[in-house]
mmCIF file of C-alpha atoms and ligand atoms in Angstrom:
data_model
loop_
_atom_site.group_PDB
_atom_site.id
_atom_site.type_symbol
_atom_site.label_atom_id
_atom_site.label_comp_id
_atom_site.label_asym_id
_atom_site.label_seq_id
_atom_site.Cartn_x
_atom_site.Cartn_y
_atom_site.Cartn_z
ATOM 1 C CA UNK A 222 -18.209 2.589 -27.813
ATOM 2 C CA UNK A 223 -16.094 3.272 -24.336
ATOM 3 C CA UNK A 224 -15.834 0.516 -22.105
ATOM 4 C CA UNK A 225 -15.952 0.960 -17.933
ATOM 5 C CA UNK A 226 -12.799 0.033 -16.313
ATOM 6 C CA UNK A 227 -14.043 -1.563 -13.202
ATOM 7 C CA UNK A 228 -10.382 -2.306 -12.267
ATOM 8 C CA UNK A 229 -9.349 1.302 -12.310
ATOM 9 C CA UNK A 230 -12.236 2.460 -10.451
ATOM 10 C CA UNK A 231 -12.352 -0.136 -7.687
ATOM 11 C CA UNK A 232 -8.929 0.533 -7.614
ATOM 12 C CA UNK A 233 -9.211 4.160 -6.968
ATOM 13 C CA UNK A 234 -12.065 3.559 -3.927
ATOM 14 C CA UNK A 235 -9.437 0.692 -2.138
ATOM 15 C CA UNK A 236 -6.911 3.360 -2.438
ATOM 16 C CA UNK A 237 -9.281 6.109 -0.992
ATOM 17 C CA UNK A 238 -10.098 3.218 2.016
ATOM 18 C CA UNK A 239 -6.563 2.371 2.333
ATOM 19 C CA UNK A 240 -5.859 5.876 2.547
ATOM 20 C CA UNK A 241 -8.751 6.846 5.819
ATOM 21 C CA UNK A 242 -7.491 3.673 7.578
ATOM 22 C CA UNK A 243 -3.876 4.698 7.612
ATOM 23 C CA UNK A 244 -4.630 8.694 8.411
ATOM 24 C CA UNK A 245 -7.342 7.964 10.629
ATOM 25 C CA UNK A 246 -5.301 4.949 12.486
ATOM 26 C CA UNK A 247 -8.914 2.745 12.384
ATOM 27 C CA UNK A 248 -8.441 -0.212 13.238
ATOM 28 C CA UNK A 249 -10.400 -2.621 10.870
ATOM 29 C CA UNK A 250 -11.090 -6.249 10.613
ATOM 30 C CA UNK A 251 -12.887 -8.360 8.423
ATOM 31 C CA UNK A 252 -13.922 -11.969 9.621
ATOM 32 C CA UNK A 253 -14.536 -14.509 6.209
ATOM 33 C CA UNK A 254 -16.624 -17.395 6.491
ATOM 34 C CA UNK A 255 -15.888 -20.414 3.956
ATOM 35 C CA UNK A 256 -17.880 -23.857 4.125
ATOM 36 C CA UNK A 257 -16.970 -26.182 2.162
ATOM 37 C CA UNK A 258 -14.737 -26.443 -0.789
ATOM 38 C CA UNK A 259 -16.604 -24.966 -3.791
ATOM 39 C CA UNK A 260 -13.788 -23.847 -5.881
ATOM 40 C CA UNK A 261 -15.304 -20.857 -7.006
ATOM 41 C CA UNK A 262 -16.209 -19.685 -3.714
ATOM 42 C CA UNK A 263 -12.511 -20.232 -2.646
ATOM 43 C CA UNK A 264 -11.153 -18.069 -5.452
ATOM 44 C CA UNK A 265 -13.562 -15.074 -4.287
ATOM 45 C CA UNK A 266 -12.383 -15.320 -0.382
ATOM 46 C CA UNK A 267 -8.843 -15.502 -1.919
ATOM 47 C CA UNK A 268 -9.500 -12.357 -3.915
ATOM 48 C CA UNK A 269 -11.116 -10.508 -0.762
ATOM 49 C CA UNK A 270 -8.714 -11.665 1.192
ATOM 50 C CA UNK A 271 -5.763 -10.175 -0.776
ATOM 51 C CA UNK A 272 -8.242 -6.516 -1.025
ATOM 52 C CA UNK A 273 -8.326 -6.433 3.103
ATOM 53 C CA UNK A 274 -4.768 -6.859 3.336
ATOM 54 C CA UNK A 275 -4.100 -3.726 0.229
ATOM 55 C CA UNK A 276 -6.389 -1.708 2.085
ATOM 56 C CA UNK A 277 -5.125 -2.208 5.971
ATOM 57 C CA UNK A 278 -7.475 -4.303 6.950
ATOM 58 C CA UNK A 279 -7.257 -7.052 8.958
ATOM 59 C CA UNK A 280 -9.109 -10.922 7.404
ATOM 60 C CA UNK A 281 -9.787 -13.452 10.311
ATOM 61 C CA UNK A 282 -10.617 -16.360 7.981
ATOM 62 C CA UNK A 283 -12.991 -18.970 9.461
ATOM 63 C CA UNK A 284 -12.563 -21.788 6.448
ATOM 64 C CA UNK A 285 -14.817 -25.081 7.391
ATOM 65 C CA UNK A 286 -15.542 -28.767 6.462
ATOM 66 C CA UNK A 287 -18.486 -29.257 4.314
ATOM 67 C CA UNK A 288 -19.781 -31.394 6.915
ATOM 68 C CA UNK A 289 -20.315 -28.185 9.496
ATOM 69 C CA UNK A 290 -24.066 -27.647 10.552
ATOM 70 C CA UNK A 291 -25.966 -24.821 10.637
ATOM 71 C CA UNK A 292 -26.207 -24.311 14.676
ATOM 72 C CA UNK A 293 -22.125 -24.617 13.867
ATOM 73 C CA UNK A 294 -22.029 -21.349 11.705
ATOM 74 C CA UNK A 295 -24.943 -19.216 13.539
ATOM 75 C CA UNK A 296 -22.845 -20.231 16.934
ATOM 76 C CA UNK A 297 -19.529 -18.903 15.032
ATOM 77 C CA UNK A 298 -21.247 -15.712 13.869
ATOM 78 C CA UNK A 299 -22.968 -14.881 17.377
ATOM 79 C CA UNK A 300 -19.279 -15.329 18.548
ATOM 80 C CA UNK A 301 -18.588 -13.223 15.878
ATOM 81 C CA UNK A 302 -21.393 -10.242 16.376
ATOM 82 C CA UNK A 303 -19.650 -10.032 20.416
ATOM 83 C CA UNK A 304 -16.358 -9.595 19.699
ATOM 84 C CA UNK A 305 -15.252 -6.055 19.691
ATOM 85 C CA UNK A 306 -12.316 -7.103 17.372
ATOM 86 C CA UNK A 307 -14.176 -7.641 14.316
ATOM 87 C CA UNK A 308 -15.762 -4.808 12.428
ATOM 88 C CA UNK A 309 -17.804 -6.863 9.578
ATOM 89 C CA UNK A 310 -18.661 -10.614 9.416
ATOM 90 C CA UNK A 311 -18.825 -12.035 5.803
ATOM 91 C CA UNK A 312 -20.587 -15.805 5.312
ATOM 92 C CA UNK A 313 -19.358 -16.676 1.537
ATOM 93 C CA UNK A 314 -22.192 -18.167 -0.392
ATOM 94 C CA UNK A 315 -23.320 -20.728 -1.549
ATOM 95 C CA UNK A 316 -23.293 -22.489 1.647
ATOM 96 C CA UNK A 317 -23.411 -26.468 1.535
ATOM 97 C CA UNK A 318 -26.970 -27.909 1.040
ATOM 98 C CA UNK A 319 -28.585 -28.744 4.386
ATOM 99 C CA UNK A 320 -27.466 -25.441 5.650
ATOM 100 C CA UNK A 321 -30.385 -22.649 5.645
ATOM 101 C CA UNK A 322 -28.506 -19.554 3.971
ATOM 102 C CA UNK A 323 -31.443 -17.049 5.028
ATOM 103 C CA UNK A 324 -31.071 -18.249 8.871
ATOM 104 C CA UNK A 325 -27.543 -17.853 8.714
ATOM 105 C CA UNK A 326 -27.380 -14.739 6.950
ATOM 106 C CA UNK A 327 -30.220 -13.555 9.626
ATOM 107 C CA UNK A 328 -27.923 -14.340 12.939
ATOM 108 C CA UNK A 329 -25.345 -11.595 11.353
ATOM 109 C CA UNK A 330 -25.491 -8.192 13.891
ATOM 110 C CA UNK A 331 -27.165 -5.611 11.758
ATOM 111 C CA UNK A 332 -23.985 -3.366 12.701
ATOM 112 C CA UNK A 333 -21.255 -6.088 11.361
ATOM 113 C CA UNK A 334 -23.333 -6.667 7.852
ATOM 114 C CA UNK A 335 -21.201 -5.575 5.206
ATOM 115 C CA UNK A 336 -22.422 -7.377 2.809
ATOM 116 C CA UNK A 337 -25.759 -6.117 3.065
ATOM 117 C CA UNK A 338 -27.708 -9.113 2.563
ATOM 118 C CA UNK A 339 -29.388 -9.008 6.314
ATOM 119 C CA UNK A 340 -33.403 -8.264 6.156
ATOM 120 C CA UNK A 341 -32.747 -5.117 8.094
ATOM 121 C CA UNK A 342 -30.040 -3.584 5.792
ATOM 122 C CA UNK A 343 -32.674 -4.277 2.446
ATOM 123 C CA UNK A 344 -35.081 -2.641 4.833
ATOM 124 C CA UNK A 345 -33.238 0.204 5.914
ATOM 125 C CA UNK A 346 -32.092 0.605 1.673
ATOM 126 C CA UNK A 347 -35.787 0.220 0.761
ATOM 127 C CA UNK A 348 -37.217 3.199 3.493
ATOM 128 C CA UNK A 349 -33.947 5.045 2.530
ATOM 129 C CA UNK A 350 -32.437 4.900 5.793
ATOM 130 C CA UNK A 351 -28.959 4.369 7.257
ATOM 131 C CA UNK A 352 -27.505 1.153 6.383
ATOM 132 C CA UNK A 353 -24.934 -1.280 4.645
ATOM 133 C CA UNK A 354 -25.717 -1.381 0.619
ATOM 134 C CA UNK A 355 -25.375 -4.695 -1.100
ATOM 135 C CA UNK A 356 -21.896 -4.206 -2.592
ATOM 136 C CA UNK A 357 -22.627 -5.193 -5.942
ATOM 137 C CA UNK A 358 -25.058 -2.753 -6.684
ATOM 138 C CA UNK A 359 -23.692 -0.051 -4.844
ATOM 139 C CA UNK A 360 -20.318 -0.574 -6.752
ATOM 140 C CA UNK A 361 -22.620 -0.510 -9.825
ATOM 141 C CA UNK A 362 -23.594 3.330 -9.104
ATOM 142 C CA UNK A 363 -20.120 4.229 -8.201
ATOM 143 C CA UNK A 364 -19.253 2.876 -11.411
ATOM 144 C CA UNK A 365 -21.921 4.912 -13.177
ATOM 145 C CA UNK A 366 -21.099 8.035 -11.138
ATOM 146 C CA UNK A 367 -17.353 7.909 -11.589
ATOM 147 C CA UNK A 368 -17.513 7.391 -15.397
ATOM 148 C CA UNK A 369 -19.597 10.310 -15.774
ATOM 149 C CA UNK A 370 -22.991 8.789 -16.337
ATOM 150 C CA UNK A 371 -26.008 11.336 -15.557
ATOM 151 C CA UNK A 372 -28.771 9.391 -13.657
ATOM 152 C CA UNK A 373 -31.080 12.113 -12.807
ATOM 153 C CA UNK A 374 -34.545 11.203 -14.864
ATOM 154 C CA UNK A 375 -32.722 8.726 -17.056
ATOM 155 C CA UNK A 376 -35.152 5.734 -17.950
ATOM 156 C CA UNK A 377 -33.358 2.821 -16.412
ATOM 157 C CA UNK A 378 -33.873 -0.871 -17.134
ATOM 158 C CA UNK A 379 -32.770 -3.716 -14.629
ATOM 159 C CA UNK A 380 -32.986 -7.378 -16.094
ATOM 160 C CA UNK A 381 -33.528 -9.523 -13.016
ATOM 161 C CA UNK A 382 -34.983 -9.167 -9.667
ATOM 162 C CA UNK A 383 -32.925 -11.465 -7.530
ATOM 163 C CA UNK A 384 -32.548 -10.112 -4.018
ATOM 164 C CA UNK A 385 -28.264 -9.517 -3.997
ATOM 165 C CA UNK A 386 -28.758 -7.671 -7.513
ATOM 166 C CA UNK A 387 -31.938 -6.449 -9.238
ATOM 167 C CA UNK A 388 -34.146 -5.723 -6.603
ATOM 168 C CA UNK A 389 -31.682 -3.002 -4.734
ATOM 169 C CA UNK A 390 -30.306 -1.880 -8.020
ATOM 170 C CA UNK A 391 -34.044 -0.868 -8.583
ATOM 171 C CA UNK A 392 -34.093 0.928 -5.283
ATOM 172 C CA UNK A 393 -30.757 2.780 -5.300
ATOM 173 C CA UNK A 394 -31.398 3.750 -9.031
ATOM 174 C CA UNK A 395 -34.788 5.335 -7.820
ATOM 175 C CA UNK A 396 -32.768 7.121 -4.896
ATOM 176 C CA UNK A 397 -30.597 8.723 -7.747
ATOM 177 C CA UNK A 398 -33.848 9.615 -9.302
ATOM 178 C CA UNK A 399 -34.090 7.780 -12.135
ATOM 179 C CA UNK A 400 -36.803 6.324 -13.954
ATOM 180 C CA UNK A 401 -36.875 2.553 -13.234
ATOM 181 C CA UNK A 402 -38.446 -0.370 -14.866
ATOM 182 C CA UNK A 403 -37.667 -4.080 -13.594
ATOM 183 C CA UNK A 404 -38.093 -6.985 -15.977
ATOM 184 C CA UNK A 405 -37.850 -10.639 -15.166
ATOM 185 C CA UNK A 406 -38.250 -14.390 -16.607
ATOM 186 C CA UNK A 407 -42.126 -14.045 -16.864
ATOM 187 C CA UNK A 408 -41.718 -10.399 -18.884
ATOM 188 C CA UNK A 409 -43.532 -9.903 -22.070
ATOM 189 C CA UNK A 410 -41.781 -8.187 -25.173
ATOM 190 C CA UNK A 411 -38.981 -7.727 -23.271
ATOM 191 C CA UNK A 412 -37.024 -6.318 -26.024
ATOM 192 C CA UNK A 413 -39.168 -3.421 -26.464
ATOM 193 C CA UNK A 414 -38.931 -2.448 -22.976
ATOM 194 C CA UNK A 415 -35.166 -2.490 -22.720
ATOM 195 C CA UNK A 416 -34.523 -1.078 -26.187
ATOM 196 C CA UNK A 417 -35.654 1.779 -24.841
ATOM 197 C CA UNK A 418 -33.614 1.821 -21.392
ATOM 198 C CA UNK A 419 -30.688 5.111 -21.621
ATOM 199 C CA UNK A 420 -29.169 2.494 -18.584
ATOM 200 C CA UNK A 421 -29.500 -1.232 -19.073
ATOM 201 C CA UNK A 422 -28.282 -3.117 -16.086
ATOM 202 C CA UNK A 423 -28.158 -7.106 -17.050
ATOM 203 C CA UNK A 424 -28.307 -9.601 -14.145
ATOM 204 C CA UNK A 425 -30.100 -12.692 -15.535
ATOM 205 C CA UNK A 426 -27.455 -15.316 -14.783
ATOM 206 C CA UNK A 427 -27.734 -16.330 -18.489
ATOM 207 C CA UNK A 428 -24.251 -16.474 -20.565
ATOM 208 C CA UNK A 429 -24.344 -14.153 -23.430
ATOM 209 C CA UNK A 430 -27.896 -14.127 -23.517
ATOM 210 C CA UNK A 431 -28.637 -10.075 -24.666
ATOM 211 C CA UNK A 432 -27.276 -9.390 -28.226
ATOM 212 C CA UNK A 433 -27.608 -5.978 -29.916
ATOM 213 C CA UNK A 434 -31.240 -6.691 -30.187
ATOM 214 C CA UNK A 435 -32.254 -6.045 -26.996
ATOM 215 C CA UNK A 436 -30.130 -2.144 -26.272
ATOM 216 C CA UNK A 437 -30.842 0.622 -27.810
ATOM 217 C CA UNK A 438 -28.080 2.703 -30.133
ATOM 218 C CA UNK A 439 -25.629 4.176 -27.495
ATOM 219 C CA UNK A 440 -26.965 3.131 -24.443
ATOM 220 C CA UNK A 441 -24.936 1.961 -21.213
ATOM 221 C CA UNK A 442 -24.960 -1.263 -20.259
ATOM 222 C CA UNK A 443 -23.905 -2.563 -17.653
ATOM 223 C CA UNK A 444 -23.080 -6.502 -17.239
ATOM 224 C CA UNK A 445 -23.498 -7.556 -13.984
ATOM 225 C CA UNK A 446 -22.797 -11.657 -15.056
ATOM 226 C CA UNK A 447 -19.853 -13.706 -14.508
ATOM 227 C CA UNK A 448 -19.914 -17.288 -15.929
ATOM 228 C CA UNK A 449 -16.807 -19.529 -16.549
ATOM 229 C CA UNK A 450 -16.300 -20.888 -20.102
ATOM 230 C CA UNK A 451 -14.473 -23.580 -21.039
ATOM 231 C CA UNK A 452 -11.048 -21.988 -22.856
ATOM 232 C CA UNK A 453 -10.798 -24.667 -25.525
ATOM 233 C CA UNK A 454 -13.996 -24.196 -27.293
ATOM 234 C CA UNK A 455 -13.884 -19.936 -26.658
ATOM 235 C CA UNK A 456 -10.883 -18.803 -28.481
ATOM 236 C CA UNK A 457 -8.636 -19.240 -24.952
ATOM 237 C CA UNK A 458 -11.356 -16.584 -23.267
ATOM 238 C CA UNK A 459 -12.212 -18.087 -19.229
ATOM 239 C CA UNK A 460 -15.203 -15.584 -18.389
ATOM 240 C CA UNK A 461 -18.036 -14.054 -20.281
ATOM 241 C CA UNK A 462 -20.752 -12.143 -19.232
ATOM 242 C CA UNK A 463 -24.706 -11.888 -19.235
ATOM 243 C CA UNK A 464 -24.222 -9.754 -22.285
ATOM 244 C CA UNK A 465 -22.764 -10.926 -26.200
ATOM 245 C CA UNK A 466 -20.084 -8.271 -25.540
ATOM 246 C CA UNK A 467 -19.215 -9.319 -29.801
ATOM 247 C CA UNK A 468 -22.887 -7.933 -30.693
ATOM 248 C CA UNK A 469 -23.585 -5.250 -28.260
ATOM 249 C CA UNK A 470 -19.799 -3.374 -28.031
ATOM 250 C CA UNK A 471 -20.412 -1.853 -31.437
ATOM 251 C CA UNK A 472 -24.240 -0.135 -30.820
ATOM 252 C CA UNK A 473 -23.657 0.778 -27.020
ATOM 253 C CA UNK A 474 -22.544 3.751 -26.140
ATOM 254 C CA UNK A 475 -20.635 2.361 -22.621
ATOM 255 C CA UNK A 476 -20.249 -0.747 -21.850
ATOM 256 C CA UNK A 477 -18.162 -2.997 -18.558
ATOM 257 C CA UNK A 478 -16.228 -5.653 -19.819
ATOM 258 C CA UNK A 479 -16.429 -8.948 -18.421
ATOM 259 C CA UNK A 480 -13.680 -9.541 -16.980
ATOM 260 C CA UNK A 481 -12.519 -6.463 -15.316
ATOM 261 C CA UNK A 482 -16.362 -4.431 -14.901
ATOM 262 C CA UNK A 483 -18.622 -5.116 -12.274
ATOM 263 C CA UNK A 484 -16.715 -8.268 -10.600
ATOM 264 C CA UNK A 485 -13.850 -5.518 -9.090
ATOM 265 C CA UNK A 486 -16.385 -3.211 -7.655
ATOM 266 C CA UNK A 487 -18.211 -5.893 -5.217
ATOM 267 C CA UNK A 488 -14.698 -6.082 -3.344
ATOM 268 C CA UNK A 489 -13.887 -2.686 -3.288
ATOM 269 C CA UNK A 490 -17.412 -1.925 -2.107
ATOM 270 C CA UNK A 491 -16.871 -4.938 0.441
ATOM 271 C CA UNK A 492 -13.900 -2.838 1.432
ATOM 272 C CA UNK A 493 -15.709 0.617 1.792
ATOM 273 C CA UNK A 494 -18.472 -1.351 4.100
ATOM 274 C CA UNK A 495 -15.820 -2.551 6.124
ATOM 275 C CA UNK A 496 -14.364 0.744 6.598
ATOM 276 C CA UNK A 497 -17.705 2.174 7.479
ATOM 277 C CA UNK A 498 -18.497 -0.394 9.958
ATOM 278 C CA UNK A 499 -15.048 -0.077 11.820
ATOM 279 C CA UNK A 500 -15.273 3.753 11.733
ATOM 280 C CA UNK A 501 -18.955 3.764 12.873
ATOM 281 C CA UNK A 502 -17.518 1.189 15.715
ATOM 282 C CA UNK A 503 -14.655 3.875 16.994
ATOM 283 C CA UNK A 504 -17.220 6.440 16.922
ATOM 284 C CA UNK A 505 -19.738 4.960 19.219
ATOM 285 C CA UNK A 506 -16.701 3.524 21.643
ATOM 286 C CA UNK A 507 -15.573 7.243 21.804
ATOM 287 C CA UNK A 508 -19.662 7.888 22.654
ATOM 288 C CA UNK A 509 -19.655 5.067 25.283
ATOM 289 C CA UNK A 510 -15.996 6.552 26.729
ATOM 290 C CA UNK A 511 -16.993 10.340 27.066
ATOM 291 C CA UNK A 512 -20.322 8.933 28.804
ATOM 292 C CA UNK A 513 -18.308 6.972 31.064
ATOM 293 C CA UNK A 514 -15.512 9.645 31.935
ATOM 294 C CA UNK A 515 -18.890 12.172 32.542
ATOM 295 C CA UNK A 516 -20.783 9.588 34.619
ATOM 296 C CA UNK A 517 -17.467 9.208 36.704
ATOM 297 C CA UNK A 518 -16.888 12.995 36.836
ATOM 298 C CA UNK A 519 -20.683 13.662 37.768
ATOM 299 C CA UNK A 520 -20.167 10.765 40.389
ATOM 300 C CA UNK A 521 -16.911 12.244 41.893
ATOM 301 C CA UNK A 522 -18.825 16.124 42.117
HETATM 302 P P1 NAP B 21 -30.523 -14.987 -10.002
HETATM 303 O O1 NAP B 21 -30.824 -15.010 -8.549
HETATM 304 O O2 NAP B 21 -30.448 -16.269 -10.767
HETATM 305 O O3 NAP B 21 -31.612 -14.041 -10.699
HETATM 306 C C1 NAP B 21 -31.716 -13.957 -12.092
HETATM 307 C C2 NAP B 21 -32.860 -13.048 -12.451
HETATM 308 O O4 NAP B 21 -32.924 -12.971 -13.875
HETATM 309 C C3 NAP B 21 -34.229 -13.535 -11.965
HETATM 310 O O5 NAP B 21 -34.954 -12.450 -11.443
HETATM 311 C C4 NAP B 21 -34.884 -14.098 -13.236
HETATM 312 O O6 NAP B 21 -36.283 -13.919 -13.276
HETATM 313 C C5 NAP B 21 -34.254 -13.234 -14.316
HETATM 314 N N1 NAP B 21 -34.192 -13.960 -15.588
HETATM 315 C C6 NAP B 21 -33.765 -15.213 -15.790
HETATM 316 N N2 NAP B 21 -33.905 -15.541 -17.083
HETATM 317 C C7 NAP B 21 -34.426 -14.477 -17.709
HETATM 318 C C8 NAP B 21 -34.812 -14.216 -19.038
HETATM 319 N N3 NAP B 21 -34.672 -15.121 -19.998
HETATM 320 N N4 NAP B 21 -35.329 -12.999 -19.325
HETATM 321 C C9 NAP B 21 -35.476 -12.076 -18.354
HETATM 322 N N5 NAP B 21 -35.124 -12.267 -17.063
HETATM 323 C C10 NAP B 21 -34.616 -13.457 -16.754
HETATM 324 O O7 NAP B 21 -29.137 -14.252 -10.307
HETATM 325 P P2 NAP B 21 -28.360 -13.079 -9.486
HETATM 326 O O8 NAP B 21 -27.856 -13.601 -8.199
HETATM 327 O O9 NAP B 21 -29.152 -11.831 -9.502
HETATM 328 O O10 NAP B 21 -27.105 -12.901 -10.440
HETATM 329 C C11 NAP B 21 -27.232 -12.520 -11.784
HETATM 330 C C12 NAP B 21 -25.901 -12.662 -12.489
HETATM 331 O O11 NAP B 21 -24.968 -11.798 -11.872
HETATM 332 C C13 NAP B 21 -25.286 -14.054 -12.411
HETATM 333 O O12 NAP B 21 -24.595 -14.311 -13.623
HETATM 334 C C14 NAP B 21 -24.299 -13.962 -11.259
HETATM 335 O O13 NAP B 21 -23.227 -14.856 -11.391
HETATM 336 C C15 NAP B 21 -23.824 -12.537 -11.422
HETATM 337 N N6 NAP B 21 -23.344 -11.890 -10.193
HETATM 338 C C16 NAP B 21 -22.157 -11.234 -10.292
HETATM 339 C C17 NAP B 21 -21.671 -10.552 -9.206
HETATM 340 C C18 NAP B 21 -20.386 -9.805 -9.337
HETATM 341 O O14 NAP B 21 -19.776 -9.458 -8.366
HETATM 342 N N7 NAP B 21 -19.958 -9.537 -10.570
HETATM 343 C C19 NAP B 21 -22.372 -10.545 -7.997
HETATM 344 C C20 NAP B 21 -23.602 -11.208 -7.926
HETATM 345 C C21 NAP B 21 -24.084 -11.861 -9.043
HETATM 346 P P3 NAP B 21 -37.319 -14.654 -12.253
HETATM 347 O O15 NAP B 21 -37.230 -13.876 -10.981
HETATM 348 O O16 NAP B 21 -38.619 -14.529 -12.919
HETATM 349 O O17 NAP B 21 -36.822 -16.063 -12.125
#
């Protein structure tokens, strides 16, 4: 068994954004949304946060009382979607109850939706056209891609079909031309079916719930899960996975750890849209300029 450093390779892709933002003098900004005071929410804006500032990139945090309302945070993000300042607009979820996630999420400008969650971006992903990918499955490919993994007519297997994870995994494993089969709750001899997956991509939301009996010998599997343990009765470990990393390291072939697999890749992804939407932003501000200066030149002629 070899396991998938997610650290080192989200690493490497902050470095490459770093890297165009400083050459390319792009000016980048990230605006974070956090409602409320959901712990674990605050200890993912902390981690973006500290990615924006590696890579160059400017955070304009927006933290606010649970008590906001909803007009409150679409009002923020239409202020958001105008200003010129702000390349990407990210609304950390889950939002306080009372609030309508899939209005808010809707009010984001199509153009500032880095984390790919708008109906437009799954749209444009699903028709395979231009748009922001969901960063957790895109960092998933990367992750494939940069440790080597062939896709090309591999028979793929994604556990869950939530809208952030399973359902676009589906779509960009299909665009890498793979064969794809999605399973869910109401799946029937579900270990037969994944057994036989080359690529088994776990999102279930269900701690340690596939054991060697669902993979097949040397398979990769990927472990898109993230649940917090309590130390004291886990031998001192704080995370574990979707996957019984214990019972499936030994059979798979490649395997992400838990922490330190998938979890890294969603920022650095985050980072990567970012870059993408501040770069596409320059590029149709120099469009609007030469316009401008040729409109003024025809004008003066
Ligand atoms: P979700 O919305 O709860 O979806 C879970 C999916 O798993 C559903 O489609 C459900 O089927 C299916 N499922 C549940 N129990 C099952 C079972 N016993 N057998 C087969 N399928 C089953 O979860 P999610 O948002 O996709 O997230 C999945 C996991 O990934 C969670 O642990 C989450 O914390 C983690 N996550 C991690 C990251 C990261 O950055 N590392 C990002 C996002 C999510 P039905 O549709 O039939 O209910």
């Amino acid at each position: 068994m070899r396991l998938i450093d997610g650290k080192a390779i989200a690493q490497e892709i902050k470095e490459e954004v770093r890297d165009r933002i400083a050459s390319e003098g792009i000016k980048a900004a990230l605006a974070v949304i956090l409602v409320g005071n959901d712990p674990a929410s605050q200890v993912y804006v902390g981690n973006k946060k500290k990615a924006c500032e590696f890579c160059g990139i400017r955070s304009i945090s927006h933290e606010l009382p649970a008590e906001t309302t909803e007009e409150e945070v679409t009002e923020l993000i239409r202020k958001l979607n105008n200003d010129p300042e702000v390349s990407g607009i990210l609304c950390q979820l889950p939002l306080p109850e009372g609030i309508n996630e899939k209005r808010v999420i809707e009010t984001i400008a199509p153009e500032k939706d880095v984390d790919g969650f708008t109906v437009r971006s799954a749209g444009a992903l699903f028709a395979g056209e231009e748009g922001f990918l969901p960063c957790t499955p895109a960092g998933i490919i990367e992750l494939l891609k940069r440790s080597g993994v062939e896709l090309e007519g591999k028979n793929c297997v994604v556990m869950g079909r939530s809208n952030i994870v399973g359902k676009p995994m589906a779509q960009l494993l299909l665009r890498e031309n793979a064969t794809v089969t999605v399973t869910h709750s109401r799946t029937k001899n579900i270990r037969e079916i994944t057994s036989r997956a080359d690529i088994l991509v776990v999102a279930v939301g269900k701690p340690m719930m596939v054991d060697a009996g669902y993979i097949r010998e040397g398979a990769v599997v990927i472990d898109v899960g993230i649940h917090r343990l309590n130390p004291d009765e886990n031998g001192g470990r704080k995370l574990c996975g979707d996957v019984d990393f214990e019972s499936v390291k030994e059979k798979a072939g490649l395997i992400t750890p838990v922490p330190g697999g998938v979890g890294p890749m969603t920022i650095a992804m985050l980072m990567a849209n970012t870059l993408k939407a501040a770069a596409a932003s320059c590029d149709s501000n120099r469009r609007k300029f030469r316009n401008a200066l040729s409109e003024m030149r025809r004008s003066l002629s």
